[in-house]
CSV table of C-alpha atoms in Angstrom, one decimal:
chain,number,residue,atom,x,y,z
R,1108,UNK,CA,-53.8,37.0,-35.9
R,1109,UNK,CA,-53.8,37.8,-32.1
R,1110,UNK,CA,-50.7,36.1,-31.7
R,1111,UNK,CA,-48.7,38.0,-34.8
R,1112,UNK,CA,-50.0,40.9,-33.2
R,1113,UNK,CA,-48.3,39.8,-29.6
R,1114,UNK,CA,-45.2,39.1,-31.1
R,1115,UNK,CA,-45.1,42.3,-33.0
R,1116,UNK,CA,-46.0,44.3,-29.5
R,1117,UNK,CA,-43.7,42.0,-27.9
R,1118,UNK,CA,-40.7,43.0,-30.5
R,1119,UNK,CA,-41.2,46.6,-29.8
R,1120,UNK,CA,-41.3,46.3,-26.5
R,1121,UNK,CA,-38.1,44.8,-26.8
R,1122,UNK,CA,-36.6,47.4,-29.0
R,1123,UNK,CA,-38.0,50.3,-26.3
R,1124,UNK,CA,-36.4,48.3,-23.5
R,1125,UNK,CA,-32.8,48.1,-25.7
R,1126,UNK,CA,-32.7,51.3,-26.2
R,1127,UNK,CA,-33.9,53.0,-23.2
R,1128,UNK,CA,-30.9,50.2,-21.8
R,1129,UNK,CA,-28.1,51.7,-23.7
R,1130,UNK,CA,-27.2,54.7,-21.5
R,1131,UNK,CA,-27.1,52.4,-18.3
R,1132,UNK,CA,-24.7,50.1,-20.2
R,1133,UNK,CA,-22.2,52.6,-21.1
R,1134,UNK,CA,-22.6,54.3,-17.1
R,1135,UNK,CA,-21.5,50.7,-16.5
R,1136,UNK,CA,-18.7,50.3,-18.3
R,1137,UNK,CA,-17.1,53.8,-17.6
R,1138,UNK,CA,-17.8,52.7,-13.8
R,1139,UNK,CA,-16.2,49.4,-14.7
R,1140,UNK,CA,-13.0,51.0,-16.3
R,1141,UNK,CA,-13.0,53.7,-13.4
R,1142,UNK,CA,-12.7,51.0,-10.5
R,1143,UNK,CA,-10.1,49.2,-12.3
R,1144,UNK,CA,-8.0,52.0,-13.0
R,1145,UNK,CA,-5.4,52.4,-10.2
R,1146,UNK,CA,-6.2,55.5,-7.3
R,1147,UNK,CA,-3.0,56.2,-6.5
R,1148,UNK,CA,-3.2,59.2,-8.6
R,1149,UNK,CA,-5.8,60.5,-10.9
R,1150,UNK,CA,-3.9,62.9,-12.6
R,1151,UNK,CA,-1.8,59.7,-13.9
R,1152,UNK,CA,-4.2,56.8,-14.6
R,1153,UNK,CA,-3.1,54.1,-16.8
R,1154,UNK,CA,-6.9,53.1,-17.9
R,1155,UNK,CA,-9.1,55.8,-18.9
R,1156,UNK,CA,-13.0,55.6,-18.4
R,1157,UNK,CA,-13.8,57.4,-21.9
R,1158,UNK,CA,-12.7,54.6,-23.8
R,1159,UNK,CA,-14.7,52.4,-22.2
R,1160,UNK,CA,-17.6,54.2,-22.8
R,1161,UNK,CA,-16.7,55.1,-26.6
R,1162,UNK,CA,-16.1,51.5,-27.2
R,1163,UNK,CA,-19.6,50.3,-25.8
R,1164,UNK,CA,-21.6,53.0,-27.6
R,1165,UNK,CA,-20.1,52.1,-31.0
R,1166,UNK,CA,-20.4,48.5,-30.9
R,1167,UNK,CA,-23.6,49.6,-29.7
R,1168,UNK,CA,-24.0,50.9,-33.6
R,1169,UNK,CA,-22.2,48.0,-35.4
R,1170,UNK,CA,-24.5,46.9,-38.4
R,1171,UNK,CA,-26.7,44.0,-37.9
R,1172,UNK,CA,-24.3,42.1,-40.4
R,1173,UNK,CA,-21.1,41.9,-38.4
R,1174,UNK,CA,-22.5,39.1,-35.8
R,1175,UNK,CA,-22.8,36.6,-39.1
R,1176,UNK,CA,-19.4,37.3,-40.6
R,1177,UNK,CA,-17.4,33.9,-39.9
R,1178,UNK,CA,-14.5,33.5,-37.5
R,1179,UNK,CA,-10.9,34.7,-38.9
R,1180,UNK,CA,-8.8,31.6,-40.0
R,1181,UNK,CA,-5.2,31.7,-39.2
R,1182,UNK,CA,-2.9,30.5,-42.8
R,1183,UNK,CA,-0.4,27.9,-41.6
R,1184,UNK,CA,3.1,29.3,-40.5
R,1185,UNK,CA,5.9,29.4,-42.5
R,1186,UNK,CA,9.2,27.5,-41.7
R,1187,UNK,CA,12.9,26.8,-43.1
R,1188,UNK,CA,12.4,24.4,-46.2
R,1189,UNK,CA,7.7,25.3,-46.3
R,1190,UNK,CA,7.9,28.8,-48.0
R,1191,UNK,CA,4.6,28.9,-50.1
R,1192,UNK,CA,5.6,31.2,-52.7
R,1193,UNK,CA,8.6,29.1,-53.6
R,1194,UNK,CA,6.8,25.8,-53.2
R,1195,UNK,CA,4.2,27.6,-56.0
R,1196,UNK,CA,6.9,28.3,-58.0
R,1197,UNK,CA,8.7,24.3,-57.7
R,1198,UNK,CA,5.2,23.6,-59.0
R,1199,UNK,CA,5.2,25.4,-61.7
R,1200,UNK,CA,8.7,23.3,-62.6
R,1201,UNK,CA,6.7,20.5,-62.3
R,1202,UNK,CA,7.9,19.6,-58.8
R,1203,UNK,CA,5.8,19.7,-55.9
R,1204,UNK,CA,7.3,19.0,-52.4
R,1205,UNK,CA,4.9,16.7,-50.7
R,1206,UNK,CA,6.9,16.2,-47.6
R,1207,UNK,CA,6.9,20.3,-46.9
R,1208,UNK,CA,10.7,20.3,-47.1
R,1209,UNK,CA,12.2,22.6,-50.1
R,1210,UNK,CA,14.8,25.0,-49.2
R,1211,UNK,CA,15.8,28.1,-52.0
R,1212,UNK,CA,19.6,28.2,-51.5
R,1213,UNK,CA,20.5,31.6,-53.7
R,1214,UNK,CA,23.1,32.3,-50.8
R,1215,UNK,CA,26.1,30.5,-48.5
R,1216,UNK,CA,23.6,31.6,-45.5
R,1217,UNK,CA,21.1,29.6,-46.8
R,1218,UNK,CA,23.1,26.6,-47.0
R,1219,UNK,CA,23.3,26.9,-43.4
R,1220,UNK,CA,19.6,27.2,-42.7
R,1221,UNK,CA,19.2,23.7,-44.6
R,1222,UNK,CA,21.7,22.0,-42.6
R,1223,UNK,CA,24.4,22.0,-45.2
R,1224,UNK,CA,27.9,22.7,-44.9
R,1225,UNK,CA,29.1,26.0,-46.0
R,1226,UNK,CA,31.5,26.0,-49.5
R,1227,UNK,CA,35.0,25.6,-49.1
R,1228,UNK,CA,36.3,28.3,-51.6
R,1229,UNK,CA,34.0,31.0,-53.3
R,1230,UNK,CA,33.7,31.4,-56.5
R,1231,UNK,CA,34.2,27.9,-57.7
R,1232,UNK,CA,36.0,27.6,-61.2
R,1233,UNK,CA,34.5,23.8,-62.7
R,1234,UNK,CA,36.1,22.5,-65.8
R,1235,UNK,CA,33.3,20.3,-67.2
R,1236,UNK,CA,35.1,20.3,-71.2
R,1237,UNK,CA,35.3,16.3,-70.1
R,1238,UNK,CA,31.6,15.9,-69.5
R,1239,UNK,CA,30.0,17.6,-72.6
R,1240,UNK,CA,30.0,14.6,-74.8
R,1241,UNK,CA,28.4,12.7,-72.0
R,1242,UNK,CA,25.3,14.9,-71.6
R,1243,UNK,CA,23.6,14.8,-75.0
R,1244,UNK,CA,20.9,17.0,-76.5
R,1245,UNK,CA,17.7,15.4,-76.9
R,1246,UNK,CA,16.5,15.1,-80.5
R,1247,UNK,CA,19.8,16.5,-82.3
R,1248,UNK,CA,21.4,13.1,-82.4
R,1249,UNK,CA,20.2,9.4,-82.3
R,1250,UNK,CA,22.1,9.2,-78.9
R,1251,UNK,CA,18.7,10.8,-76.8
R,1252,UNK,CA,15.2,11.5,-78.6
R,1253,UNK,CA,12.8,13.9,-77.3
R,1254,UNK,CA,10.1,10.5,-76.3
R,1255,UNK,CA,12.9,9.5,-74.4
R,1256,UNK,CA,14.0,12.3,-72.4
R,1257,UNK,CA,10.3,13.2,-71.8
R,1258,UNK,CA,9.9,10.5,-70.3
R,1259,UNK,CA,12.9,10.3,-67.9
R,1260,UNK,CA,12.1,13.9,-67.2
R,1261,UNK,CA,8.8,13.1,-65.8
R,1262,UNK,CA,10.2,10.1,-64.2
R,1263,UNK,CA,12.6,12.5,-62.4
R,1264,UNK,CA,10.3,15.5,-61.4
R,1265,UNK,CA,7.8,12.4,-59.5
R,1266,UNK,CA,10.8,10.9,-58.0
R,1267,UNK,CA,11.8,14.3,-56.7
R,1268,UNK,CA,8.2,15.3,-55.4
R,1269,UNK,CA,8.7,12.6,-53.2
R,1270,UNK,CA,12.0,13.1,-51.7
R,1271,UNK,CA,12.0,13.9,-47.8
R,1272,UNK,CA,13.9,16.8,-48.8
R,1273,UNK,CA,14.5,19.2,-51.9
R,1274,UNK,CA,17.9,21.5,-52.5
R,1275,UNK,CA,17.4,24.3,-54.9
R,1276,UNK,CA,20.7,26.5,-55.4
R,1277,UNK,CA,19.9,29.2,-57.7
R,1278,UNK,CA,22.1,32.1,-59.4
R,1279,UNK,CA,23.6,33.3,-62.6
R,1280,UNK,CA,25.5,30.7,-65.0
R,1281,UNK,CA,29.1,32.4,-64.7
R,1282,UNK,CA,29.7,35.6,-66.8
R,1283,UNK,CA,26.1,35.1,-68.2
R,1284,UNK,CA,22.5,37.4,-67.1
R,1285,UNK,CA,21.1,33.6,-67.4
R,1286,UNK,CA,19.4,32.4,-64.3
R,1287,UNK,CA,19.8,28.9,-63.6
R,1288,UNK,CA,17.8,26.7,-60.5
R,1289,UNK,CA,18.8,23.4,-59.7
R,1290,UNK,CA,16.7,20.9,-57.8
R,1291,UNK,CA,18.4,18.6,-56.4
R,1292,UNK,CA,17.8,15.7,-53.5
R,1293,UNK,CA,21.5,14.5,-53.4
R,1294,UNK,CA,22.7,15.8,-50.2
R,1295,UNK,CA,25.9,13.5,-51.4
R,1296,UNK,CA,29.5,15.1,-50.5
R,1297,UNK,CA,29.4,18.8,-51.1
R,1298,UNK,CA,27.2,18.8,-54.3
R,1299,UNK,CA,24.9,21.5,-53.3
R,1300,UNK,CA,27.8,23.7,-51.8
R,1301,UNK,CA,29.9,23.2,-55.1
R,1302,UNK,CA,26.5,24.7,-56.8
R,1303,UNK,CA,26.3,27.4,-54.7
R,1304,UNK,CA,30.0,28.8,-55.2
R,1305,UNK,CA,29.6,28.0,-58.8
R,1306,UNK,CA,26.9,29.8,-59.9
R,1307,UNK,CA,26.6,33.8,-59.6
R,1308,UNK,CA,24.9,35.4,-56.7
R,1309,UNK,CA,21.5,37.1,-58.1
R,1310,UNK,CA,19.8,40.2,-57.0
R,1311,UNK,CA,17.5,40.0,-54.5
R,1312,UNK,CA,13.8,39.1,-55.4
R,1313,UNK,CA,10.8,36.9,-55.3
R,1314,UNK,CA,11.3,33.2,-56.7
R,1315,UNK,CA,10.4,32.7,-60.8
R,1316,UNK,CA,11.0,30.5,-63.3
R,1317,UNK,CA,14.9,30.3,-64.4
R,1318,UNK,CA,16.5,30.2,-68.1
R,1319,UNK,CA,17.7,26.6,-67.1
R,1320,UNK,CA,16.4,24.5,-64.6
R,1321,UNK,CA,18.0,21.4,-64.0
R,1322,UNK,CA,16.6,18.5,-62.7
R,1323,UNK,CA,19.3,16.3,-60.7
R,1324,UNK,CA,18.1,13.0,-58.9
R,1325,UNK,CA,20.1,11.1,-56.5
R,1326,UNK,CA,19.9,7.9,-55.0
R,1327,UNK,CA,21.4,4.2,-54.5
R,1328,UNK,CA,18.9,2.7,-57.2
R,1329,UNK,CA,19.4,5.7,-59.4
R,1330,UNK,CA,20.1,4.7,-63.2
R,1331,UNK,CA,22.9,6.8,-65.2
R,1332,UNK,CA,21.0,9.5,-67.4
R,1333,UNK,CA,22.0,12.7,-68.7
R,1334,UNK,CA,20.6,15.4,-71.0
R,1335,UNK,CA,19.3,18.3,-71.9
R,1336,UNK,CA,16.5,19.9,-74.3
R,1337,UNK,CA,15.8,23.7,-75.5
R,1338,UNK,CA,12.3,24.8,-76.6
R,1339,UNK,CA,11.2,28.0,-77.2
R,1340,UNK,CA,8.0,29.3,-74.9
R,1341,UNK,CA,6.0,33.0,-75.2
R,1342,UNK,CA,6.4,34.9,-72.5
R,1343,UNK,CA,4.9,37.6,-71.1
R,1344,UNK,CA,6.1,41.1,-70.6
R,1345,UNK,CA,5.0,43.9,-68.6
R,1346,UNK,CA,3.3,45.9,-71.0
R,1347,UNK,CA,1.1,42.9,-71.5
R,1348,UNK,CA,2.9,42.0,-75.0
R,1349,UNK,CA,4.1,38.2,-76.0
R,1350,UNK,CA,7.6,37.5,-77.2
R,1351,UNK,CA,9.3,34.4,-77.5
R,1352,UNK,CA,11.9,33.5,-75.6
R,1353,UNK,CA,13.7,29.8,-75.3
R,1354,UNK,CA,14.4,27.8,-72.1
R,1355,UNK,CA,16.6,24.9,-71.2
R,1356,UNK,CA,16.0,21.9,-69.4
R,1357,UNK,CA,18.8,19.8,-67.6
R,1358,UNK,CA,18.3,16.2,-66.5
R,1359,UNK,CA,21.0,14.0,-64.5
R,1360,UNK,CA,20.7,11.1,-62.5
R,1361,UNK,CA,22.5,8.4,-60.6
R,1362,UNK,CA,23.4,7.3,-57.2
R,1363,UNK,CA,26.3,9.7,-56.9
R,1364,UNK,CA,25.5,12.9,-59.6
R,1365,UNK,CA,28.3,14.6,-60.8
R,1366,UNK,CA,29.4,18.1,-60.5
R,1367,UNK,CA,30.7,18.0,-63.4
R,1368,UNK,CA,28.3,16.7,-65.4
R,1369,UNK,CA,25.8,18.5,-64.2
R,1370,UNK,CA,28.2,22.0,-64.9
R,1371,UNK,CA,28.1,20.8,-68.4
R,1372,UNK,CA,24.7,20.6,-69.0
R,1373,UNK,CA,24.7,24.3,-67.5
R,1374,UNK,CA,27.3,25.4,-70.2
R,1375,UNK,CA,25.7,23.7,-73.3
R,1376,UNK,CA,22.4,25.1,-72.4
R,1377,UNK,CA,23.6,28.3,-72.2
R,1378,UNK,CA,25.8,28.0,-75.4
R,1379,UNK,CA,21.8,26.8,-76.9
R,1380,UNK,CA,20.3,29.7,-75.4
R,1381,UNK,CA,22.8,32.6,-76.7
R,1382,UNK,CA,22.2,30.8,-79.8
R,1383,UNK,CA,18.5,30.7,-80.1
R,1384,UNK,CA,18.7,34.9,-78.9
R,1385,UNK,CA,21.6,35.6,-81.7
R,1386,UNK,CA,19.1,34.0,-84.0
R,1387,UNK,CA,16.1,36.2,-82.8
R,1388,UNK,CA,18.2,39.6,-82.7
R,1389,UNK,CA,19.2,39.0,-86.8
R,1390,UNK,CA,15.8,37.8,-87.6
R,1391,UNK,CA,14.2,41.1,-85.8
R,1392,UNK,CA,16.6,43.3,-87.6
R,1393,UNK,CA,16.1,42.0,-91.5
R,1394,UNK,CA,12.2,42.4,-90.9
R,1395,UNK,CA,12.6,46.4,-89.5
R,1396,UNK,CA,15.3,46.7,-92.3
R,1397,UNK,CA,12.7,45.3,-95.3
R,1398,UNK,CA,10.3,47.4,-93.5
């Protein structure tokens, strides 16, 4: 009991001596700031003694609680190729960068910024009418099921989470509001640059998922494959409502891909898209006319 009762004494005592403290601290510190604040003239100083004194008074009234907040953490720096939000967004495609290194290329100053050379005539006309019979669609013919381009899909999204390096033009098919992203590691001739100057410049904005994302692997043990799927997916509007929409999905692969065929695969999913929203419209319309 005698004890409690010196440390209780002793606690006040240090309280008293705190307070009665306070005033000599901030004399201190406005002598402090007056000697280091230059005498050449005191109409003109560049440090000011009040400060010094408002500052110590109020951290002399900071809570109890602010010494046990944890030290600030600094989030890792962006770079050219590590932007997070896009790198969220790849993700959500099913590609993750592991090695960091996934440039968005929506213009030809991008291309620079990844290293790429810029594209030799802008906008690029691409007649791909060769290549459509080449790039099937999966589950309308016995040529490609859906098993199998699942499968070569997922194949193709690993293989490209582990490239050194990802490519990812983006912009409008041509003559089309359809957004288009293709992800790409083939740094092969002028691929990318082709894409760039092919596709349509977009407005400005934050990265989200395309209308058709195309999924293009390159690489000296690459086998030949090429497809593409539709499927319809809800989607979410801004008054919080669900309507469905349909998306595309592009797959080519090989050691050298082709502009072409990849340009195809771009053409017949929009052709599948315009389709599936033609469908929608006429549906929409008989159901408000019965109504």
């Amino acid at each position: 009991m005698n004890l409690l009762r010196a440390a209780t004494l002793c606690r006040g005592q240090s309280s008293k001596l705190l307070a009665s403290s306070r005033p000599a601290l901030a004399a201190t510190a406005t002598a402090a700031a007056t000697a280091l604040s230059p005498n050449t003239n005191n109409s003109s100083r560049l440090f000011s003694a009040a400060p010094a004194a408002a500052a110590a008074t109020t951290t002399s009234n900071l809570p109890p609680s602010i010494p046990r907040v944890g030290a600030a953490t600094a989030f890792p720096d962006e770079y050219p190729g590590q932007n997070y939000i896009f790198n969220w967004c790849l993700n959500a495609d099913g590609v993750t960068p592991l090695k960091k290194c996934a440039f968005r290329i929506t213009k030809p100053l991008d291309l620079k910024v990844a290293g790429l050379a810029l594209p030799k005539s802008t906008p690029l006309k691409v007649n791909a009418k060769g290549d459509r019979s080449k790039v099937p669609e999966a589950g309308m013919t016995d040529a490609l099921s859906f098993d199998t381009f699942d499968e070569v899909m997922q194949q193709t999204k690993d293989s490209l989470s582990l490239s050194d390096a990802l490519y990812c033009p983006e912009g409008h098919a041509p003559s089309t509001k359809f957004g288009v992203r293709v992800i790409t590691n083939s740094k092969e001739g002028a691929l990318v640059s082709d894409l760039v100057a092919y596709l349509e410049r977009m407005p400005k904005r934050d990265p989200t998922s395309q209308s058709v994302t195309c999924y293009v692997l390159g690489g000296p043990n690459c086998e030949e494959f090429a497809g593409y799927a539709i499927e319809e997916v809800e989607e979410q509007k801004d008054d919080g409502s669900r309507e469905a929409v349909s998306v595309a999905t592009v797959v080519i692969t090989g050691k050298k891909p082709s502009l072409k065929r990849i340009v195809a695969g771009i053409d017949l999913s929009v052709e599948g898209l315009e389709a599936d929203a033609l469908e929608r419209a006429e549906k929409k319309a008989e159901e408000e006319k019965g109504e």
